[in-house]
mmCIF file of C-alpha atoms (C1' of nucleotides) in Angstrom:
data_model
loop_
_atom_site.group_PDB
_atom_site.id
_atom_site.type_symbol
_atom_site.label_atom_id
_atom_site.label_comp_id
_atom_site.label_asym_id
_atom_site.label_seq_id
_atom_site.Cartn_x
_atom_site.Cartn_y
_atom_site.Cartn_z
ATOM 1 C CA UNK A 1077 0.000 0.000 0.000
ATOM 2 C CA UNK A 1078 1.507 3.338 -1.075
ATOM 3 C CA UNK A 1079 1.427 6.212 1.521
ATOM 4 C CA UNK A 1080 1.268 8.675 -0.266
ATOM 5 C CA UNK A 1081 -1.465 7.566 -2.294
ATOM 6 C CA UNK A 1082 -3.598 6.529 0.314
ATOM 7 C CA UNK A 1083 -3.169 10.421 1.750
ATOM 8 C CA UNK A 1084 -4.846 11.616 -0.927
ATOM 9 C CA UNK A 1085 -7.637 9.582 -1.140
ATOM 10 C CA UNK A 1086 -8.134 10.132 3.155
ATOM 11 C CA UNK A 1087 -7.983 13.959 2.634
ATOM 12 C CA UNK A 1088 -11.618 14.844 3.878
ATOM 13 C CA UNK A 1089 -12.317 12.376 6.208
ATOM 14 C CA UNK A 1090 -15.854 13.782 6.489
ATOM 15 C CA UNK A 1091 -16.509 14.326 2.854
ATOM 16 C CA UNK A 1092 -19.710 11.967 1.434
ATOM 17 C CA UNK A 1093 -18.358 9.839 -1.171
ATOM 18 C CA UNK A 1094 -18.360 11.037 -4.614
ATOM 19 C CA UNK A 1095 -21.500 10.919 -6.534
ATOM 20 C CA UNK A 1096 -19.044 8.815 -9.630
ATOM 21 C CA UNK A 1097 -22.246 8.207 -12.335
ATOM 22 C CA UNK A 1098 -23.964 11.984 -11.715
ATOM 23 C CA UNK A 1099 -24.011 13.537 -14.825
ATOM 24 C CA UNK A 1100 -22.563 10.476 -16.627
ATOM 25 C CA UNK A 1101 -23.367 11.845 -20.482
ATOM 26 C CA UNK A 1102 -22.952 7.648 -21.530
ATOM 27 C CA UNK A 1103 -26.224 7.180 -19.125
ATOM 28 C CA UNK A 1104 -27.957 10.690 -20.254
ATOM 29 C CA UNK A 1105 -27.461 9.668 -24.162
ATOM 30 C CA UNK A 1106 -30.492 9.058 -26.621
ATOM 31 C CA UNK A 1107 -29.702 5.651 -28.478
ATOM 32 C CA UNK A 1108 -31.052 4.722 -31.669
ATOM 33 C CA UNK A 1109 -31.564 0.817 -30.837
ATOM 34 C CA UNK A 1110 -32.332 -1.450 -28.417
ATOM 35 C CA UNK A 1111 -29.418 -3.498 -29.287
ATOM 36 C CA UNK A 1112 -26.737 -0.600 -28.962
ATOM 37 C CA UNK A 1113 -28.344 0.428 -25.651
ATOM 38 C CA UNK A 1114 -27.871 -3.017 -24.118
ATOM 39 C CA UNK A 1115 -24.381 -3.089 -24.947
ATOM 40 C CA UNK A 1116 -24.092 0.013 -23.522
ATOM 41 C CA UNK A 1117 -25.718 -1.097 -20.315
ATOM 42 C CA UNK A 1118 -23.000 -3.761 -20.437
ATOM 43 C CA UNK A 1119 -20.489 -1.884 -20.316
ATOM 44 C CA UNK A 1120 -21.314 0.911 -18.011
ATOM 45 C CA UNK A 1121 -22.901 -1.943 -15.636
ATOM 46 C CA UNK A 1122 -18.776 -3.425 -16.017
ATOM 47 C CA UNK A 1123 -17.562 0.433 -15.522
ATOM 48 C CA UNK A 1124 -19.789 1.022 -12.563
ATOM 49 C CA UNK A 1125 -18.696 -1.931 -10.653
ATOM 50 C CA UNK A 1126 -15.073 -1.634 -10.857
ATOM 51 C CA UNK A 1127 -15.498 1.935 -9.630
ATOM 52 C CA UNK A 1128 -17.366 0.386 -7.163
ATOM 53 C CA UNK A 1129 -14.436 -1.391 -6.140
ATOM 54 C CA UNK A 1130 -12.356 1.238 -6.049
ATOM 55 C CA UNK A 1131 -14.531 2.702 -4.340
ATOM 56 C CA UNK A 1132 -14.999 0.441 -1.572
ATOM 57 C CA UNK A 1133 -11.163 -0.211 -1.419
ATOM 58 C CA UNK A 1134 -10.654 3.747 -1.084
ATOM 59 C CA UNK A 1135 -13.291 3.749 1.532
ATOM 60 C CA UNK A 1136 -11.314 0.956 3.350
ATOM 61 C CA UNK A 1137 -7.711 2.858 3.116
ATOM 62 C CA UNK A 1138 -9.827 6.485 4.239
ATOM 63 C CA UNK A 1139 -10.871 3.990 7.461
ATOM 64 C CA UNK A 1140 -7.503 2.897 8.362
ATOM 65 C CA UNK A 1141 -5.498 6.301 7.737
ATOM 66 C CA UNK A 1142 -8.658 7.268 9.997
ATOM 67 C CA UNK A 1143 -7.518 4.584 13.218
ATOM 68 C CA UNK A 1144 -3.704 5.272 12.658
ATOM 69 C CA UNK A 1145 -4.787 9.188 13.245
ATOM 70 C CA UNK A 1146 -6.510 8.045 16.252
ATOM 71 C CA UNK A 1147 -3.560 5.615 17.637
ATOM 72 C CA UNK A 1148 -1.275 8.677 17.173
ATOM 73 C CA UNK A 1149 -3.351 11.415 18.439
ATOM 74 C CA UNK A 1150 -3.810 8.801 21.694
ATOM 75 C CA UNK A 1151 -0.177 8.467 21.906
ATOM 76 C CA UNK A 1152 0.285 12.509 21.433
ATOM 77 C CA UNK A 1153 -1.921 13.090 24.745
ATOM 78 C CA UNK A 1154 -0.457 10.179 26.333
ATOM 79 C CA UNK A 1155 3.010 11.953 26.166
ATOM 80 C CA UNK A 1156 1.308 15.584 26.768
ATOM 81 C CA UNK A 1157 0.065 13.794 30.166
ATOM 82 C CA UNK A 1158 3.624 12.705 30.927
ATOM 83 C CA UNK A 1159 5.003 15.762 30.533
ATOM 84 C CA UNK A 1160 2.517 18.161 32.856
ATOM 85 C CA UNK A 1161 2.871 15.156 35.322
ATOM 86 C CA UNK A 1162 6.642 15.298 34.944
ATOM 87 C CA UNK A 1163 6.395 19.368 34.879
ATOM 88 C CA UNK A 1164 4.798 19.527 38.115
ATOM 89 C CA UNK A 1165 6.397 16.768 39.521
ATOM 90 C CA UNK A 1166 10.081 18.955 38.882
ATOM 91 C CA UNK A 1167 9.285 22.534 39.517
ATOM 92 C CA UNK A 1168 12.893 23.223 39.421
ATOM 93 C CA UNK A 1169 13.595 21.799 35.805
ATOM 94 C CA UNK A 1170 15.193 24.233 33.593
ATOM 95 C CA UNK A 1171 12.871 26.363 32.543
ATOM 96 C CA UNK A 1172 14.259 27.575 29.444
ATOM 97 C CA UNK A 1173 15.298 24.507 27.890
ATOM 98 C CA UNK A 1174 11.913 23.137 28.817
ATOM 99 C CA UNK A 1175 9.912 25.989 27.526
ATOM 100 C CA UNK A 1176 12.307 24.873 24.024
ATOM 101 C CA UNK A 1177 12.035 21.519 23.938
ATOM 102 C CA UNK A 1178 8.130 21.941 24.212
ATOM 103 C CA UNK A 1179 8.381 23.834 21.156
ATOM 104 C CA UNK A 1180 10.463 21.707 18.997
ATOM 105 C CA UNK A 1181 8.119 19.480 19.573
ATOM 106 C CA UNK A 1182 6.388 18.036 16.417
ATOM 107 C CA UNK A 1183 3.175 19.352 16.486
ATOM 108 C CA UNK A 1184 2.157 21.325 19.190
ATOM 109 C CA UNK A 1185 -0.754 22.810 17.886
ATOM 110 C CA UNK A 1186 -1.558 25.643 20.103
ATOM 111 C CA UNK A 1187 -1.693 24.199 23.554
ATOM 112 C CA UNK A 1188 0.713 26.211 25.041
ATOM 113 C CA UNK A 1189 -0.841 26.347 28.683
ATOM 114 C CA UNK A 1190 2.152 23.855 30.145
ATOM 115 C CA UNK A 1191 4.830 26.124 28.811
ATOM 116 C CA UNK A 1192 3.180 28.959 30.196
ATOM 117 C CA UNK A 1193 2.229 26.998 33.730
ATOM 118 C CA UNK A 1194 5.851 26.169 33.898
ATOM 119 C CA UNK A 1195 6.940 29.488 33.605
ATOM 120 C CA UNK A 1196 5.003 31.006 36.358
ATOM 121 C CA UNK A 1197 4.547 27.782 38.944
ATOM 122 C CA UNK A 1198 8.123 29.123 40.512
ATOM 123 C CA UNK A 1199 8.342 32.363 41.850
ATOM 124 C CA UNK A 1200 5.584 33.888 40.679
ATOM 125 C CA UNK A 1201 5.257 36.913 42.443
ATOM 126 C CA UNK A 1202 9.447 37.782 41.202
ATOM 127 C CA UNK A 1203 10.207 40.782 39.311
ATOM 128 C CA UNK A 1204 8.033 42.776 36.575
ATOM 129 C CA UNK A 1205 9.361 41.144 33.670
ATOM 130 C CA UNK A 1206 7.678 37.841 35.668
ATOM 131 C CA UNK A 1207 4.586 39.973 35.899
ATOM 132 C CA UNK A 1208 4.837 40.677 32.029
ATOM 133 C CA UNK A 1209 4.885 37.155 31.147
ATOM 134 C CA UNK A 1210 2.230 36.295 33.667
ATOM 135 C CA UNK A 1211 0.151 38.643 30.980
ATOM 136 C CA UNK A 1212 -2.391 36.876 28.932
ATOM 137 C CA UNK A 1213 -0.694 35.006 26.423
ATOM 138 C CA UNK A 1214 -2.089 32.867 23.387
ATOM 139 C CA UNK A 1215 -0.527 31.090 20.517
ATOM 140 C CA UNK A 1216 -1.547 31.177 17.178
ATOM 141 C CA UNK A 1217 -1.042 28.600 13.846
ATOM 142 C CA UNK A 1218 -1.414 30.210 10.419
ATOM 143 C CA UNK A 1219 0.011 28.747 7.131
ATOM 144 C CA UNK A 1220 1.343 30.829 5.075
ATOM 145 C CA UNK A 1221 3.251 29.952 2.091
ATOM 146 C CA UNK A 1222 6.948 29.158 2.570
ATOM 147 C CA UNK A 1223 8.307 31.678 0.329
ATOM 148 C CA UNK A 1224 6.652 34.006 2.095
ATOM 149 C CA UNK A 1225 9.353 35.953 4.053
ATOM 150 C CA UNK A 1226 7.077 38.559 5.691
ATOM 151 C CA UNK A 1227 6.116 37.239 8.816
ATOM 152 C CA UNK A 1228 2.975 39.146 8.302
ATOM 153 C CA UNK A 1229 -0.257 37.550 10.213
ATOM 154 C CA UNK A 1230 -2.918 39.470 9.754
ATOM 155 C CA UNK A 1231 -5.637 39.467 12.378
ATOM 156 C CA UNK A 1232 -6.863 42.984 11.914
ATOM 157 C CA UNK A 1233 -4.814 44.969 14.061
ATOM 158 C CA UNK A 1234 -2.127 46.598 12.945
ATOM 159 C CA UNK A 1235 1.181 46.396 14.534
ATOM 160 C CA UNK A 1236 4.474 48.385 14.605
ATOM 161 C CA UNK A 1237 7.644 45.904 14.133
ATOM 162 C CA UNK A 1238 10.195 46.603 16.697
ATOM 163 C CA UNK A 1239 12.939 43.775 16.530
ATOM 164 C CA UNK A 1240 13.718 40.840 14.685
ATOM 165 C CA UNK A 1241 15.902 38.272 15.872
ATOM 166 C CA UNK A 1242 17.451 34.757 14.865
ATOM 167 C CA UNK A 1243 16.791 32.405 18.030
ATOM 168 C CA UNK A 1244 19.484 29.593 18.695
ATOM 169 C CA UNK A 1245 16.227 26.489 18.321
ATOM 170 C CA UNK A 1246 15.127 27.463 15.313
ATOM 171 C CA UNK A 1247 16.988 29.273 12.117
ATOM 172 C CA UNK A 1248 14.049 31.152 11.089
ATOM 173 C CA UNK A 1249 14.040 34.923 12.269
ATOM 174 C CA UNK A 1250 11.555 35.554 14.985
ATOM 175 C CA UNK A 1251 9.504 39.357 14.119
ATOM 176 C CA UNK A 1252 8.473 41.409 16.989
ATOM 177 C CA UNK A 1253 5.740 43.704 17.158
ATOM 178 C CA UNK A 1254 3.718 45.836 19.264
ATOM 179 C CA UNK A 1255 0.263 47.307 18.345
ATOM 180 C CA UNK A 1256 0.445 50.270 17.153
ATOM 181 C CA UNK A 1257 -1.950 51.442 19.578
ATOM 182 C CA UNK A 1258 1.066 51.482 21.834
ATOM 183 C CA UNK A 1259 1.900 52.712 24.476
ATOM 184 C CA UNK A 1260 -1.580 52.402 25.070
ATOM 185 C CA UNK A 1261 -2.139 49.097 23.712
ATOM 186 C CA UNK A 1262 0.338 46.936 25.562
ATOM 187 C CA UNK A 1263 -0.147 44.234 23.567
ATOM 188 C CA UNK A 1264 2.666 42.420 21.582
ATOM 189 C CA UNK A 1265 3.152 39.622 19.391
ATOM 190 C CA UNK A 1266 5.580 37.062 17.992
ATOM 191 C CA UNK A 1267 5.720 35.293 14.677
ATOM 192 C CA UNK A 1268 7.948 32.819 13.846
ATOM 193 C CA UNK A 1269 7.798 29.749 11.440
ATOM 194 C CA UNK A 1270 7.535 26.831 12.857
ATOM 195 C CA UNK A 1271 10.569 24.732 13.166
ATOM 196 C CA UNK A 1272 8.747 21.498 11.326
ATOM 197 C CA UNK A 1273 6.934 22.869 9.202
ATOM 198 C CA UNK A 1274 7.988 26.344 7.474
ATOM 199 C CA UNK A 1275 4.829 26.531 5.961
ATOM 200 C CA UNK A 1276 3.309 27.825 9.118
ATOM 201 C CA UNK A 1277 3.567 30.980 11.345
ATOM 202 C CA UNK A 1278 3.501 30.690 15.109
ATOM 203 C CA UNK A 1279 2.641 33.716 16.351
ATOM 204 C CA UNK A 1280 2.382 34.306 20.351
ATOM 205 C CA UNK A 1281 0.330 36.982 21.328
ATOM 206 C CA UNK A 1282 1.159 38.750 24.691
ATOM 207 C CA UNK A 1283 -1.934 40.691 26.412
ATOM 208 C CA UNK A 1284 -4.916 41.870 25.673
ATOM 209 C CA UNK A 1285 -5.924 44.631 23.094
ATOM 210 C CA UNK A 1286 -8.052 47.591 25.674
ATOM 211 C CA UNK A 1287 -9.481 48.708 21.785
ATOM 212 C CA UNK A 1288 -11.350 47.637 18.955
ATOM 213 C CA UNK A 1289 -10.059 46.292 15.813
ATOM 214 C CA UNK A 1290 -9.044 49.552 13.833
ATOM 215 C CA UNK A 1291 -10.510 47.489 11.383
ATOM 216 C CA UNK A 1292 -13.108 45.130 10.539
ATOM 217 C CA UNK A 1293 -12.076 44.000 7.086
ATOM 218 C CA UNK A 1294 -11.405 40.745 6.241
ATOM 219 C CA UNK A 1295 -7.886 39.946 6.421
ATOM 220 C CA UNK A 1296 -7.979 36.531 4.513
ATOM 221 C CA UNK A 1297 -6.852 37.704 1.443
ATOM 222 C CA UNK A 1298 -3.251 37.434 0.653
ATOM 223 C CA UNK A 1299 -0.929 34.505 0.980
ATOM 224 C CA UNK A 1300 -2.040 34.679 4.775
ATOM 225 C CA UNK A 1301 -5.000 33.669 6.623
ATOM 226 C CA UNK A 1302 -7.085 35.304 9.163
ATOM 227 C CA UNK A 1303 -6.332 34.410 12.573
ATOM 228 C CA UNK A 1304 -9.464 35.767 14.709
ATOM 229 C CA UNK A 1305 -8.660 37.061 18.102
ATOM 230 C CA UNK A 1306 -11.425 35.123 19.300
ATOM 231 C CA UNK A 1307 -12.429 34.531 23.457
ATOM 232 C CA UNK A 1308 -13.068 30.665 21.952
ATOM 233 C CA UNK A 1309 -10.465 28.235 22.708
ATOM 234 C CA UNK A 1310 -10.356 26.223 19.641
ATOM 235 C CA UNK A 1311 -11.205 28.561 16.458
ATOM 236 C CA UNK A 1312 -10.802 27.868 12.902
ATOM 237 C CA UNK A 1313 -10.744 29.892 10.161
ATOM 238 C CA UNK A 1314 -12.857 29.524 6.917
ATOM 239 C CA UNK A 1315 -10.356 28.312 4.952
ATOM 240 C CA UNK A 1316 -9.848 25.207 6.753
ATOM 241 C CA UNK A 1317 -6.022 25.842 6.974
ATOM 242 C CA UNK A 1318 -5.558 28.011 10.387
ATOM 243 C CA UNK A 1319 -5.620 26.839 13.242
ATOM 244 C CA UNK A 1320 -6.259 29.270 16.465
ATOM 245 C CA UNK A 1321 -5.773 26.925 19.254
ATOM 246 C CA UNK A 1322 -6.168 27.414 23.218
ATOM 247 C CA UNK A 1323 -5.833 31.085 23.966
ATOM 248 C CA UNK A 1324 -5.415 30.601 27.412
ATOM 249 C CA UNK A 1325 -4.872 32.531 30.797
ATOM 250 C CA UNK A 1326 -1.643 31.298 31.999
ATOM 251 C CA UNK A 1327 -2.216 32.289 35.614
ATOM 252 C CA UNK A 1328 -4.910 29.483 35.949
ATOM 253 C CA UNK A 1329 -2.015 27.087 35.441
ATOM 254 C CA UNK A 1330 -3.369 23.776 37.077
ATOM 255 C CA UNK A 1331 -6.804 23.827 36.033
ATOM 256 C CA UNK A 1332 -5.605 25.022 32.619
ATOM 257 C CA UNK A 1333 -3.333 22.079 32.637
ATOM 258 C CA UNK A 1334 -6.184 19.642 32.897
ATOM 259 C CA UNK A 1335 -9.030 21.711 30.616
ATOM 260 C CA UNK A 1336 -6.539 21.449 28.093
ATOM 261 C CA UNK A 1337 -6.013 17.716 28.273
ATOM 262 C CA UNK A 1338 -10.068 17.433 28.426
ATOM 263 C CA UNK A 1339 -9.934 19.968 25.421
ATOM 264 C CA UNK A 1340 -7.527 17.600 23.715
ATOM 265 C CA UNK A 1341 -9.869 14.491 24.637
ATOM 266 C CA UNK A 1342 -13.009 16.528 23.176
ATOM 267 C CA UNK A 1343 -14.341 14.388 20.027
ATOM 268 C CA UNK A 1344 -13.842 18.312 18.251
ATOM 269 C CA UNK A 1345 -10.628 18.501 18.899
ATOM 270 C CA UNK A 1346 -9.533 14.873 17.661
ATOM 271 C CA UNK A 1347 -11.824 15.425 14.729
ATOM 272 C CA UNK A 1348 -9.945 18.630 13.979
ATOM 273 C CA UNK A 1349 -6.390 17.689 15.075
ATOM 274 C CA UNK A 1350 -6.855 14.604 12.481
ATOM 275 C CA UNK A 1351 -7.686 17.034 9.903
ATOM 276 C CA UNK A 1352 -4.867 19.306 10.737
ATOM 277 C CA UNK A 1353 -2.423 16.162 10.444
ATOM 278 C CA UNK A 1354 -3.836 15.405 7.386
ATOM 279 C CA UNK A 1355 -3.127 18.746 5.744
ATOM 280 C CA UNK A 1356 -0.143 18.755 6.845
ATOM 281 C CA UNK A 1357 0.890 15.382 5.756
ATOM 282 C CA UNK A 1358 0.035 16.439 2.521
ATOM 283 C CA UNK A 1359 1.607 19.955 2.294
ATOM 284 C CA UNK A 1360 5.271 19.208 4.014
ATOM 285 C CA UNK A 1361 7.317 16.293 2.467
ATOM 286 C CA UNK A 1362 9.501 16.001 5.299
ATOM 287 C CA UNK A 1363 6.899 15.679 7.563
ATOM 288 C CA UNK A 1364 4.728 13.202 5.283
ATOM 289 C CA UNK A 1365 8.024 11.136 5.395
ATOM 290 C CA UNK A 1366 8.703 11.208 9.561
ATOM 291 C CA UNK A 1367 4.736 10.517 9.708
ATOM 292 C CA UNK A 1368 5.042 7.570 7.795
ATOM 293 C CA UNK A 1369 8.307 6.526 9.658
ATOM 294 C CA UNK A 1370 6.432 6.752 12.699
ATOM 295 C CA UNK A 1371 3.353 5.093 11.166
ATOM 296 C CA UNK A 1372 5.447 1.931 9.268
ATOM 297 C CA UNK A 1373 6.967 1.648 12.837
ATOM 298 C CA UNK A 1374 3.382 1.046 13.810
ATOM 299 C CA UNK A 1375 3.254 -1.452 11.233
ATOM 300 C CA UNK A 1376 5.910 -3.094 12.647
ATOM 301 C CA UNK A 1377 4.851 -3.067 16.231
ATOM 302 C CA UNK A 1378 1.290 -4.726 15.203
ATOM 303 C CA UNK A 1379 0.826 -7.971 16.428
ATOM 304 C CA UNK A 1380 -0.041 -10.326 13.139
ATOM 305 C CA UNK A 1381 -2.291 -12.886 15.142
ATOM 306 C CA UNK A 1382 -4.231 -10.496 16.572
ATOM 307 C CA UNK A 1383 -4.291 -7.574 14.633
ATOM 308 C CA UNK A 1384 -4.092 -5.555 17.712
ATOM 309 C CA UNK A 1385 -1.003 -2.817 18.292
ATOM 310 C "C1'" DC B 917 8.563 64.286 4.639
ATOM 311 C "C1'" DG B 918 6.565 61.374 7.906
ATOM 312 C "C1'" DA B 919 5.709 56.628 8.911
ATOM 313 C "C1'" DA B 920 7.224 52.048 8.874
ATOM 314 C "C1'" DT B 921 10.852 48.735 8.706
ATOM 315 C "C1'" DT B 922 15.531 47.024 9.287
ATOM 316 C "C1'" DT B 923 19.323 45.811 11.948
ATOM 317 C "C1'" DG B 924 23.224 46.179 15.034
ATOM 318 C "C1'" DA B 925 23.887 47.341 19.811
ATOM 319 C "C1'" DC B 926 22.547 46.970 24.270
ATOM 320 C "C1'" DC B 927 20.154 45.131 28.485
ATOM 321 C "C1'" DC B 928 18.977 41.604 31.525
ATOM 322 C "C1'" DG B 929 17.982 37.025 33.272
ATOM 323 C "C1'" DC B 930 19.690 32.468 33.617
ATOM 324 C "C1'" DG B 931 22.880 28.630 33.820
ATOM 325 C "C1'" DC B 932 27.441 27.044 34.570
ATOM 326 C "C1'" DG C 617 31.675 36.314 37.497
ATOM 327 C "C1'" DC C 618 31.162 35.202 32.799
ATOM 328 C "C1'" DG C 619 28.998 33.814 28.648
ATOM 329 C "C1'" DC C 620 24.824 32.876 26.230
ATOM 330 C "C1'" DG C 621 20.452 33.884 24.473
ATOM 331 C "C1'" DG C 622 16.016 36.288 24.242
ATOM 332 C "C1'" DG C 623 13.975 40.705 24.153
ATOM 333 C "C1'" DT C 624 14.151 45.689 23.327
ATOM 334 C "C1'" DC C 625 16.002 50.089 21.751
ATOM 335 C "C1'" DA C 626 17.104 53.394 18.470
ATOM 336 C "C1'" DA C 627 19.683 55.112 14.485
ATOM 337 C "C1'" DA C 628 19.696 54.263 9.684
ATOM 338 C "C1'" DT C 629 17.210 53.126 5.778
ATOM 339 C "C1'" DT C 630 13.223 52.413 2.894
ATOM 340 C "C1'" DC C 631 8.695 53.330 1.338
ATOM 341 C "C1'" DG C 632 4.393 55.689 0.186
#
DNA sequence: CGAATTTGACCCGCGC
DNA sequence: GCGCGGGTCAAATTCG
């Protein structure tokens, strides 16, 4: 079974199959004879039920790309579990490098509440720039396309940039901006591509705007999406392709902790993370290929009698 | 010409 | 105390 092939054919996983004979002209054509029409009937009867097939056997791939999803988003929380448990068990672990690691990590699609929680658990009532992170803070997924060297998210605010900077754990430049609306608006973001896949802009929003939008045009035109400030914890943008994932207050650390595991268990969120993997499976080569490392390793690891993993 | 962006320098916290 | 790295500042440059 190719990979690759079966991808494609899993794409929507909720899409209703394809209606294959609609608008068939060989089924909408007049014939002059009973005998040609037959033979006709023959051979679209023979068409029809090797698309049929295919049909069935594409159905049958969609449903196992479908469990392997599953398996891997079960193993993702599994080790997101691990990790608060191992977080609050070792308030002392190095911050920094844990706050890095976290984000290296493959896909850590917005739920940034553990990074956060670890950052404020110790000491939290230290030194203003402690205060300043203890600011609302929220993470944001937009694809944009990799040749896009702007670092430009547009949400509908506009923003000043003030710094850019290379960081050491990941080569692409981070942008920093403030709103504009500064010093009033103490709000700032950060946008950087993600280490795994370039094709998408993390950007990390710190605070809270104290003003409206200066404007309420759509921003999903351009090589970006829209990414909508939105008081939702899971929001998605029209297009399918943006995630806005688990804006979230930092200072409720421990319950924040385990809402965001529940979030991650929510039937939405595994429908939506699957379709997430899926696009990106399909967009990143390098990631399609460690996916289906990870996957064939799967393979390996399934019992044969059983069936079972 | 003013606003926005770029970019090197500087500051500060953290780990060793 | 020193070096490293992330974040910010501000002068220089670019753009509309």
């Amino acid at each position: 079974m190719e990979f690759t092939s079966l991808l494609d054919t899993s794409l929507d996983l909720n899409a209703k199959p394809p209606r294959i004979f609609d608008g068939n002209p060989v089924l909408k054509q007049e014939v002059p004879s009973d005998f040609i029409q037959l033979g006709r009937n023959v051979a679209v009867k023979e068409e029809k039920g090797a698309l049929m097939e295919e049909l069935k056997r594409v159905n049958e791939e969609n449903r196992k790309l479908t469990e392997l999803l599953t398996v891997i988003c079960e193993n993702y929380n599994e080790l997101k579990k691990q990790l608060t448990e191992y977080t609050s068990k070792n308030p002392a672990s190095k911050k920094r490098k844990a706050e890095s690691s976290i984000n290296n990590g493959s896909i850590n699609h917005g739920t940034n509440s553990h990074d956060d929680s670890s950052s404020s658990d110790e000491d939290s009532s230290k030194k203003p720039r402690e205060e300043h992170i203890k600011a609302q803070t929220s993470r944001f997924y937009v694809r944009a396309a990799a040749s896009d060297t702007s670092l430009i998210v547009k949400d509908g605010y506009q923003w000043r940039k003030y710094g850019q900077k290379v960081t050491r754990d990941n080569p692409s430049p981070r942008a920093y901006f403030k709103c504009s609306f500064a010093p009033t608006c103490p709000v700032k973001k950060k946008v950087q591509r993600s280490i795994d896949d370039q094709s998408i802009l993390v950007a990390t929003y710190e605070g809270e705007h104290n003003h409206l939008q200066p404007s309420k045009i759509e921003a999903a035109s351009g090589s970006n999406c829209c990414v909508t400030l939105g008081k939702t914890p899971t929001s998605v943008s029209s297009s399918g392709a943006t995630a806005a994932l688990d804006r979230t207050k930092p200072k409720q650390n421990a319950d924040n902790a385990r809402n965001s595991i529940r979030k991650i268990d929510s039937p939405e969120f595994q429908r939506y993370f699957v379709e997430q993997m899926a696009s990106s499976l399909t967009k990143d080569p390098n990631f399609t290929a460690s996916i289906a490392a990870a996957i064939s390793g799967k393979f390996l690891q399934k019992n044969p009698e059983t069936g079972k993993w």
